[in-house]
Short mmCIF file of C-alpha atoms in Angstrom, two decimals:
data_model
loop_
_atom_site.label_atom_id
_atom_site.label_comp_id
_atom_site.label_asym_id
_atom_site.label_seq_id
_atom_site.Cartn_x
_atom_site.Cartn_y
_atom_site.Cartn_z
CA UNK A 1 -13.87 2.84 -1.62
CA UNK A 2 -15.83 2.96 2.09
CA UNK A 3 -15.67 -0.79 1.89
CA UNK A 4 -11.37 -0.88 1.48
CA UNK A 5 -10.97 2.02 3.37
CA UNK A 6 -12.84 -0.46 6.23
CA UNK A 7 -11.01 -3.33 5.58
CA UNK A 8 -7.65 -0.72 5.44
CA UNK A 9 -9.14 -0.06 9.27
CA UNK A 10 -9.72 -3.41 10.31
CA UNK A 11 -6.50 -4.73 9.08
CA UNK A 12 -4.58 -1.83 10.55
CA UNK A 13 -5.60 -1.86 13.74
CA UNK A 14 -6.25 -5.02 14.66
CA UNK A 15 -1.62 -5.15 13.66
CA UNK A 16 -1.45 -1.99 15.67
CA UNK A 17 -3.02 -3.68 18.47
CA UNK A 18 -0.61 -6.79 18.50
CA UNK A 19 2.41 -4.98 17.52
CA UNK A 20 1.38 -2.51 21.01
CA UNK A 21 0.37 -5.67 23.33
CA UNK A 22 3.39 -7.69 22.51
CA UNK A 23 6.00 -5.04 23.44
CA UNK A 24 6.19 -6.23 27.31
CA UNK A 25 6.68 -10.09 26.01
CA UNK A 26 9.91 -11.77 24.68
CA UNK A 27 9.06 -13.62 22.04
CA UNK A 28 10.20 -17.46 21.92
CA UNK A 29 9.82 -17.59 18.01
CA UNK A 30 10.35 -15.82 15.15
CA UNK A 31 8.93 -15.96 11.60
CA UNK A 32 10.25 -13.93 9.01
CA UNK A 33 8.00 -13.44 5.75
CA UNK A 34 9.02 -12.33 2.34
CA UNK A 35 7.45 -11.64 -0.82
CA UNK A 36 7.16 -9.60 -3.88
CA UNK A 37 4.22 -7.82 -3.17
CA UNK A 38 2.89 -3.81 -1.74
CA UNK A 39 2.54 -4.15 2.43
CA UNK A 40 -0.94 -2.45 2.02
CA UNK A 41 -3.06 -4.93 3.12
CA UNK A 42 -5.93 -3.43 0.64
CA UNK A 43 -3.43 -3.40 -2.27
CA UNK A 44 -2.53 -6.70 -2.96
CA UNK A 45 -3.36 -10.60 -1.66
CA UNK A 46 -0.04 -11.34 -0.18
CA UNK A 47 0.25 -7.69 1.79
CA UNK A 48 -3.00 -9.23 3.44
CA UNK A 49 -2.45 -11.89 3.81
CA UNK A 50 0.79 -11.14 5.94
CA UNK A 51 -0.99 -8.76 8.00
CA UNK A 52 -3.93 -11.02 9.16
CA UNK A 53 -1.21 -13.38 9.87
CA UNK A 54 0.84 -11.84 11.90
CA UNK A 55 -2.00 -10.42 13.44
CA UNK A 56 -3.39 -13.56 14.35
CA UNK A 57 -0.14 -15.19 15.10
CA UNK A 58 1.27 -12.76 17.42
CA UNK A 59 -1.90 -12.32 19.19
CA UNK A 60 -3.03 -16.60 19.85
CA UNK A 61 0.62 -16.97 21.19
CA UNK A 62 0.59 -14.32 23.69
CA UNK A 63 3.60 -12.66 22.56
CA UNK A 64 5.28 -16.56 22.30
CA UNK A 65 5.77 -15.96 18.13
CA UNK A 66 7.27 -12.75 16.26
CA UNK A 67 6.29 -12.55 12.54
CA UNK A 68 8.78 -9.88 10.69
CA UNK A 69 7.25 -9.08 7.41
CA UNK A 70 9.49 -7.93 4.46
CA UNK A 71 7.25 -7.12 1.64
CA UNK A 72 8.25 -5.40 -2.01
CA UNK A 73 10.70 -8.11 -2.77
CA UNK A 74 13.22 -6.70 0.49
CA UNK A 75 14.97 -9.85 0.41
CA UNK A 76 15.35 -10.65 -3.14
CA UNK A 77 13.88 -11.99 -6.43
CA UNK A 78 11.06 -14.57 -5.83
CA UNK A 79 13.14 -17.69 -6.59
CA UNK A 80 16.03 -16.06 -4.35
CA UNK A 81 14.13 -16.01 -1.33
CA UNK A 82 12.58 -19.01 -1.87
CA UNK A 83 16.58 -20.80 -1.77
CA UNK A 84 16.47 -18.82 1.14
CA UNK A 85 13.59 -20.60 3.47
CA UNK A 86 14.74 -24.02 1.68
CA UNK A 87 18.16 -23.08 4.09
CA UNK A 88 16.36 -22.06 6.71
CA UNK A 89 17.73 -18.25 6.42
CA UNK A 90 14.36 -17.11 6.67
CA UNK A 91 11.52 -19.31 7.81
CA UNK A 92 8.68 -17.94 4.87
CA UNK A 93 7.72 -16.45 2.13
CA UNK A 94 4.55 -16.22 -0.46
CA UNK A 95 5.89 -17.02 -4.06
CA UNK A 96 4.86 -16.58 -7.58
CA UNK A 97 4.32 -19.80 -10.08
CA UNK A 98 7.80 -18.44 -11.53
CA UNK A 99 9.77 -18.31 -8.67
CA UNK A 100 8.34 -21.99 -7.35
CA UNK A 101 8.86 -23.46 -10.98
CA UNK A 102 12.91 -22.93 -10.34
CA UNK A 103 12.52 -24.71 -7.52
CA UNK A 104 9.55 -27.36 -8.52
CA UNK A 105 9.24 -27.24 -12.37
CA UNK A 106 6.00 -29.16 -12.20
CA UNK A 107 3.79 -25.91 -11.37
CA UNK A 108 3.62 -25.75 -14.78
CA UNK A 109 1.17 -27.75 -15.22
CA UNK A 110 -1.41 -25.16 -13.84
CA UNK A 111 -0.53 -23.25 -17.19
CA UNK A 112 -2.70 -24.87 -19.45
CA UNK A 113 -5.03 -22.15 -21.08
CA UNK A 114 -8.39 -21.77 -20.32
CA UNK A 115 -8.78 -24.78 -18.18
CA UNK A 116 -11.00 -23.07 -15.29
CA UNK A 117 -13.94 -22.00 -16.01
CA UNK A 118 -14.40 -19.52 -13.10
CA UNK A 119 -12.74 -18.52 -9.85
CA UNK A 120 -15.06 -20.95 -7.74
CA UNK A 121 -13.31 -23.56 -9.56
CA UNK A 122 -9.93 -22.33 -9.42
CA UNK A 123 -10.18 -21.84 -5.10
CA UNK A 124 -11.26 -25.41 -4.51
CA UNK A 125 -8.45 -27.10 -6.75
CA UNK A 126 -5.69 -24.94 -5.35
CA UNK A 127 -6.90 -25.61 -2.13
CA UNK A 128 -4.62 -28.19 -0.13
CA UNK A 129 -8.44 -29.33 1.30
CA UNK A 130 -9.19 -30.86 -2.95
CA UNK A 131 -8.14 -34.23 -4.14
CA UNK A 132 -5.51 -32.47 -6.49
CA UNK A 133 -3.96 -29.92 -3.84
CA UNK A 134 -3.39 -32.60 -1.64
CA UNK A 135 -1.78 -34.54 -3.98
CA UNK A 136 0.77 -31.34 -5.48
CA UNK A 137 1.50 -30.16 -2.64
CA UNK A 138 2.65 -33.58 -1.24
CA UNK A 139 4.89 -34.24 -4.70
CA UNK A 140 6.51 -30.64 -4.19
CA UNK A 141 6.70 -30.92 -0.07
CA UNK A 142 8.67 -34.35 -0.80
CA UNK A 143 11.59 -32.90 -3.51
CA UNK A 144 11.94 -29.50 -2.14
CA UNK A 145 11.78 -30.10 1.30
CA UNK A 146 9.67 -26.98 2.06
CA UNK A 147 6.19 -27.24 3.71
CA UNK A 148 3.41 -26.18 1.73
CA UNK A 149 0.79 -23.87 4.18
CA UNK A 150 -1.21 -22.92 1.31
CA UNK A 151 -1.86 -22.47 -2.35
CA UNK A 152 -4.49 -19.26 -3.36
CA UNK A 153 -4.90 -17.81 -7.35
CA UNK A 154 -2.26 -14.96 -7.29
CA UNK A 155 -5.21 -12.50 -8.25
CA UNK A 156 -7.21 -13.49 -10.89
CA UNK A 157 -7.40 -14.38 -13.79
CA UNK A 158 -5.10 -13.48 -16.60
CA UNK A 159 -5.28 -10.21 -18.47
CA UNK A 160 -3.16 -9.32 -21.74
CA UNK A 161 -2.17 -5.26 -21.26
CA UNK A 162 0.38 -3.82 -24.59
CA UNK A 163 1.62 -0.28 -25.72
CA UNK A 164 0.92 -1.20 -29.38
CA UNK A 165 -3.19 -2.75 -30.25
CA UNK A 166 -6.10 -4.08 -28.78
CA UNK A 167 -6.10 -7.48 -28.93
CA UNK A 168 -9.32 -9.11 -30.02
CA UNK A 169 -8.49 -11.47 -32.09
CA UNK A 170 -5.58 -14.10 -32.69
CA UNK A 171 -4.25 -12.26 -35.31
CA UNK A 172 -3.37 -9.12 -32.98
CA UNK A 173 -0.90 -11.27 -30.99
CA UNK A 174 1.29 -11.62 -34.24
CA UNK A 175 4.55 -9.98 -33.60
CA UNK A 176 3.74 -8.51 -30.05
CA UNK A 177 6.96 -9.02 -27.62
CA UNK A 178 4.94 -10.11 -24.33
CA UNK A 179 6.66 -10.01 -21.11
CA UNK A 180 6.16 -13.80 -19.44
CA UNK A 181 7.09 -15.08 -15.90
CA UNK A 182 10.37 -17.36 -16.42
CA UNK A 183 8.33 -20.43 -17.27
CA UNK A 184 8.31 -22.14 -20.04
CA UNK A 185 4.31 -23.04 -20.27
CA UNK A 186 3.61 -19.19 -20.14
CA UNK A 187 6.42 -19.05 -23.06
CA UNK A 188 5.00 -22.04 -25.12
CA UNK A 189 1.62 -20.45 -24.87
CA UNK A 190 2.60 -16.74 -25.95
CA UNK A 191 4.68 -18.04 -28.48
CA UNK A 192 1.83 -21.11 -29.98
CA UNK A 193 -0.38 -17.45 -30.54
CA UNK A 194 2.39 -15.52 -32.85
CA UNK A 195 3.51 -13.30 -30.26
CA UNK A 196 7.41 -13.36 -28.80
CA UNK A 197 7.89 -14.41 -25.37
CA UNK A 198 10.06 -12.05 -23.26
CA UNK A 199 10.88 -13.63 -20.23
CA UNK A 200 11.83 -11.24 -17.22
CA UNK A 201 11.98 -11.21 -13.34
CA UNK A 202 9.19 -9.52 -11.82
CA UNK A 203 11.65 -6.19 -10.28
CA UNK A 204 12.19 -5.54 -14.44
CA UNK A 205 8.98 -5.28 -15.97
CA UNK A 206 8.07 -1.88 -15.87
CA UNK A 207 10.95 -0.74 -16.72
CA UNK A 208 10.83 -2.90 -19.76
CA UNK A 209 7.59 -1.57 -20.65
CA UNK A 210 8.46 1.78 -20.48
CA UNK A 211 11.00 1.76 -22.22
CA UNK A 212 10.35 -0.84 -24.91
CA UNK A 213 12.13 -4.01 -24.30
CA UNK A 214 8.42 -5.44 -24.39
CA UNK A 215 5.50 -4.59 -25.69
CA UNK A 216 3.34 -5.69 -23.30
CA UNK A 217 3.21 -8.28 -20.28
CA UNK A 218 0.23 -10.73 -18.64
CA UNK A 219 -1.28 -10.42 -15.11
CA UNK A 220 -4.51 -10.74 -12.99
CA UNK A 221 -6.05 -7.40 -13.33
CA UNK A 222 -5.36 -6.31 -9.18
CA UNK A 223 -1.26 -6.98 -10.08
CA UNK A 224 -1.85 -4.74 -13.04
CA UNK A 225 -3.23 -2.14 -10.70
CA UNK A 226 -0.95 -2.10 -8.14
CA UNK A 227 2.61 -2.45 -10.33
CA UNK A 228 0.93 1.14 -12.48
CA UNK A 229 1.04 -0.85 -15.49
CA UNK A 230 -1.36 1.80 -16.84
CA UNK A 231 1.46 4.41 -17.20
CA UNK A 232 3.09 2.72 -19.67
CA UNK A 233 0.43 0.30 -21.23
CA UNK A 234 -2.25 1.71 -23.65
CA UNK A 235 -4.41 -1.15 -24.39
CA UNK A 236 -5.78 -4.02 -21.82
CA UNK A 237 -7.79 -7.12 -23.14
CA UNK A 238 -9.63 -9.27 -20.82
CA UNK A 239 -9.13 -13.10 -22.19
CA UNK A 240 -8.94 -14.90 -18.28
CA UNK A 241 -6.73 -16.79 -20.77
CA UNK A 242 -4.89 -18.75 -17.65
CA UNK A 243 -4.65 -18.65 -13.74
CA UNK A 244 -1.20 -19.09 -11.89
CA UNK A 245 -0.95 -20.07 -7.91
CA UNK A 246 0.82 -18.52 -5.45
CA UNK A 247 2.27 -20.82 -2.85
CA UNK A 248 2.52 -19.79 0.44
CA UNK A 249 5.88 -21.95 2.01
CA UNK A 250 7.76 -22.50 5.38
CA UNK A 251 10.62 -24.25 6.17
CA UNK A 252 9.82 -27.95 6.64
CA UNK A 253 12.45 -28.56 9.11
CA UNK A 254 11.44 -25.09 11.14
CA UNK A 255 7.75 -26.19 10.81
CA UNK A 256 8.23 -29.89 11.98
CA UNK A 257 9.70 -28.22 15.00
CA UNK A 258 7.22 -25.89 16.15
CA UNK A 259 5.68 -26.85 19.49
CA UNK A 260 2.17 -28.58 19.42
CA UNK A 261 0.23 -25.26 20.15
CA UNK A 262 2.74 -23.22 17.92
CA UNK A 263 2.43 -25.54 14.59
CA UNK A 264 -1.79 -25.42 15.38
CA UNK A 265 -1.85 -21.45 15.23
CA UNK A 266 0.49 -21.28 12.04
CA UNK A 267 -2.06 -23.64 10.63
CA UNK A 268 -4.97 -21.96 11.35
CA UNK A 269 -3.62 -18.03 10.95
CA UNK A 270 -1.92 -19.06 7.50
CA UNK A 271 -6.07 -20.44 6.33
CA UNK A 272 -7.96 -17.64 8.23
CA UNK A 273 -4.83 -15.22 6.25
CA UNK A 274 -5.14 -17.34 3.09
CA UNK A 275 -9.05 -16.80 2.68
CA UNK A 276 -8.55 -12.78 3.53
CA UNK A 277 -6.12 -13.45 0.09
CA UNK A 278 -8.28 -14.31 -2.14
CA UNK A 279 -11.39 -11.72 -0.44
CA UNK A 280 -8.68 -8.90 -1.01
CA UNK A 281 -8.29 -9.73 -4.66
CA UNK A 282 -11.82 -10.05 -5.42
CA UNK A 283 -12.74 -6.56 -3.54
CA UNK A 284 -9.91 -5.27 -5.52
CA UNK A 285 -11.50 -6.62 -8.92
CA UNK A 286 -14.71 -4.73 -8.12
CA UNK A 287 -13.58 -1.96 -6.89
CA UNK A 288 -12.42 1.78 -8.13
CA UNK A 289 -8.61 0.63 -7.60
CA UNK A 290 -9.39 -2.54 -10.44
CA UNK A 291 -10.55 -2.23 -13.46
CA UNK A 292 -12.31 1.25 -12.86
CA UNK A 293 -8.69 3.14 -11.69
CA UNK A 294 -7.45 1.47 -15.26
CA UNK A 295 -9.66 2.67 -17.46
CA UNK A 296 -8.85 6.28 -16.39
CA UNK A 297 -5.87 5.47 -18.85
CA UNK A 298 -6.65 2.75 -20.77
CA UNK A 299 -8.30 1.33 -23.48
CA UNK A 300 -9.99 -1.82 -22.31
CA UNK A 301 -11.76 -4.46 -24.66
CA UNK A 302 -13.09 -8.15 -23.72
CA UNK A 303 -12.26 -10.99 -26.22
CA UNK A 304 -15.71 -13.11 -27.15
CA UNK A 305 -16.36 -16.33 -26.23
CA UNK A 306 -16.05 -17.38 -29.55
CA UNK A 307 -12.61 -15.77 -30.43
CA UNK A 308 -11.96 -17.09 -26.73
CA UNK A 309 -12.39 -20.49 -27.91
CA UNK A 310 -9.81 -20.17 -31.34
CA UNK A 311 -7.13 -19.30 -28.42
CA UNK A 312 -8.11 -22.21 -26.68
CA UNK A 313 -7.41 -24.15 -29.78
CA UNK A 314 -4.28 -23.44 -30.90
CA UNK A 315 -2.89 -22.35 -27.22
CA UNK A 316 -3.79 -25.49 -25.36
CA UNK A 317 -2.26 -28.18 -27.49
CA UNK A 318 0.97 -26.41 -27.20
CA UNK A 319 1.53 -26.36 -23.41
CA UNK A 320 -0.07 -29.74 -23.07
CA UNK A 321 2.82 -31.10 -25.73
CA UNK A 322 5.50 -29.00 -23.64
CA UNK A 323 4.45 -30.83 -20.08
CA UNK A 324 4.44 -33.86 -21.75
CA UNK A 325 7.28 -33.32 -23.09
CA UNK A 326 9.50 -32.21 -20.53
CA UNK A 327 8.15 -33.99 -17.53
CA UNK A 328 7.31 -37.36 -19.16
CA UNK A 329 4.14 -39.60 -17.05
CA UNK A 330 4.85 -37.66 -13.93
CA UNK A 331 4.28 -34.44 -15.77
CA UNK A 332 1.07 -36.15 -17.70
CA UNK A 333 -0.36 -37.94 -14.64
CA UNK A 334 -0.24 -34.55 -12.49
CA UNK A 335 -1.78 -33.11 -15.53
CA UNK A 336 -4.23 -35.05 -16.08
CA UNK A 337 -5.17 -34.99 -12.23
CA UNK A 338 -5.28 -31.37 -12.19
CA UNK A 339 -7.99 -31.45 -15.19
CA UNK A 340 -10.33 -34.40 -13.48
CA UNK A 341 -10.14 -32.09 -10.72
CA UNK A 342 -10.81 -29.38 -12.58
CA UNK A 343 -13.92 -31.46 -14.34
CA UNK A 344 -15.69 -32.56 -10.69
CA UNK A 345 -15.34 -28.77 -9.17
CA UNK A 346 -17.31 -27.76 -12.52
#
């Protein structure tokens, strides 16, 4: 807790100092950033990223750039905010793969179950410095007109929660109605394991779990914690079955038209901020804001390696088949590039 309070104090202090210093300066450029998660930089990675980015950019630019933050889905649903960025209504957003998929469906290649062995490998592969990261971002930017500032995990590996029973084996999945993002790959994975996928936008998930429209859902531990799913779910099963990206976009024309010195500030600040986002996710997982908090209300179990292998044997072929059928040679090429890069970092 002391570590969390220290991180929070440093971040909030830096933001306050920046705002005070910038009041006497007129900004030449405004960057508005939307995201779905809490504004508190100690509660979510996108909260941390945007707080750090705002502090660094406004300070480094001597107030020439003003950063305005719109957390908690204030600007609309994930895919809607991406469209606003594409249209130039908003300059930037940090979005889940569920929102990204409606603009760039190939993001589904990340959803091969049990492909990533650990968080180190996922960090390396999702980096824009990796071979795959460069290939993926270049294709995504070319097809959307956006500029990708960064990619990082959505908060860690996914776990299942539900209100019916612990998930320890594939058999325990049978008949559960599990909320997924509106990703065909996630739906294929859940359905292949015998559960019933229930695709819903993020804003509807808590109510769906509360009312029984869905029995459960899957998300990383930090998201389960800040979304307070422990209030409406009884069981948490650590499966580490998939890890998906959050993508930080900027309008392509806006980015390209920045002055060179402003562009350099944005590039530098977004890289530092993304590292802060990765770090805060790991801190939440390891602190009393993560599993210890959830354990106060939920029954937690970890799926054994032997059972994980059985999950993978069923779900991997189902998702690979979908990618190959839905995206053809292009999807197969992107998927093979991902798997090759994972093997390199293993």
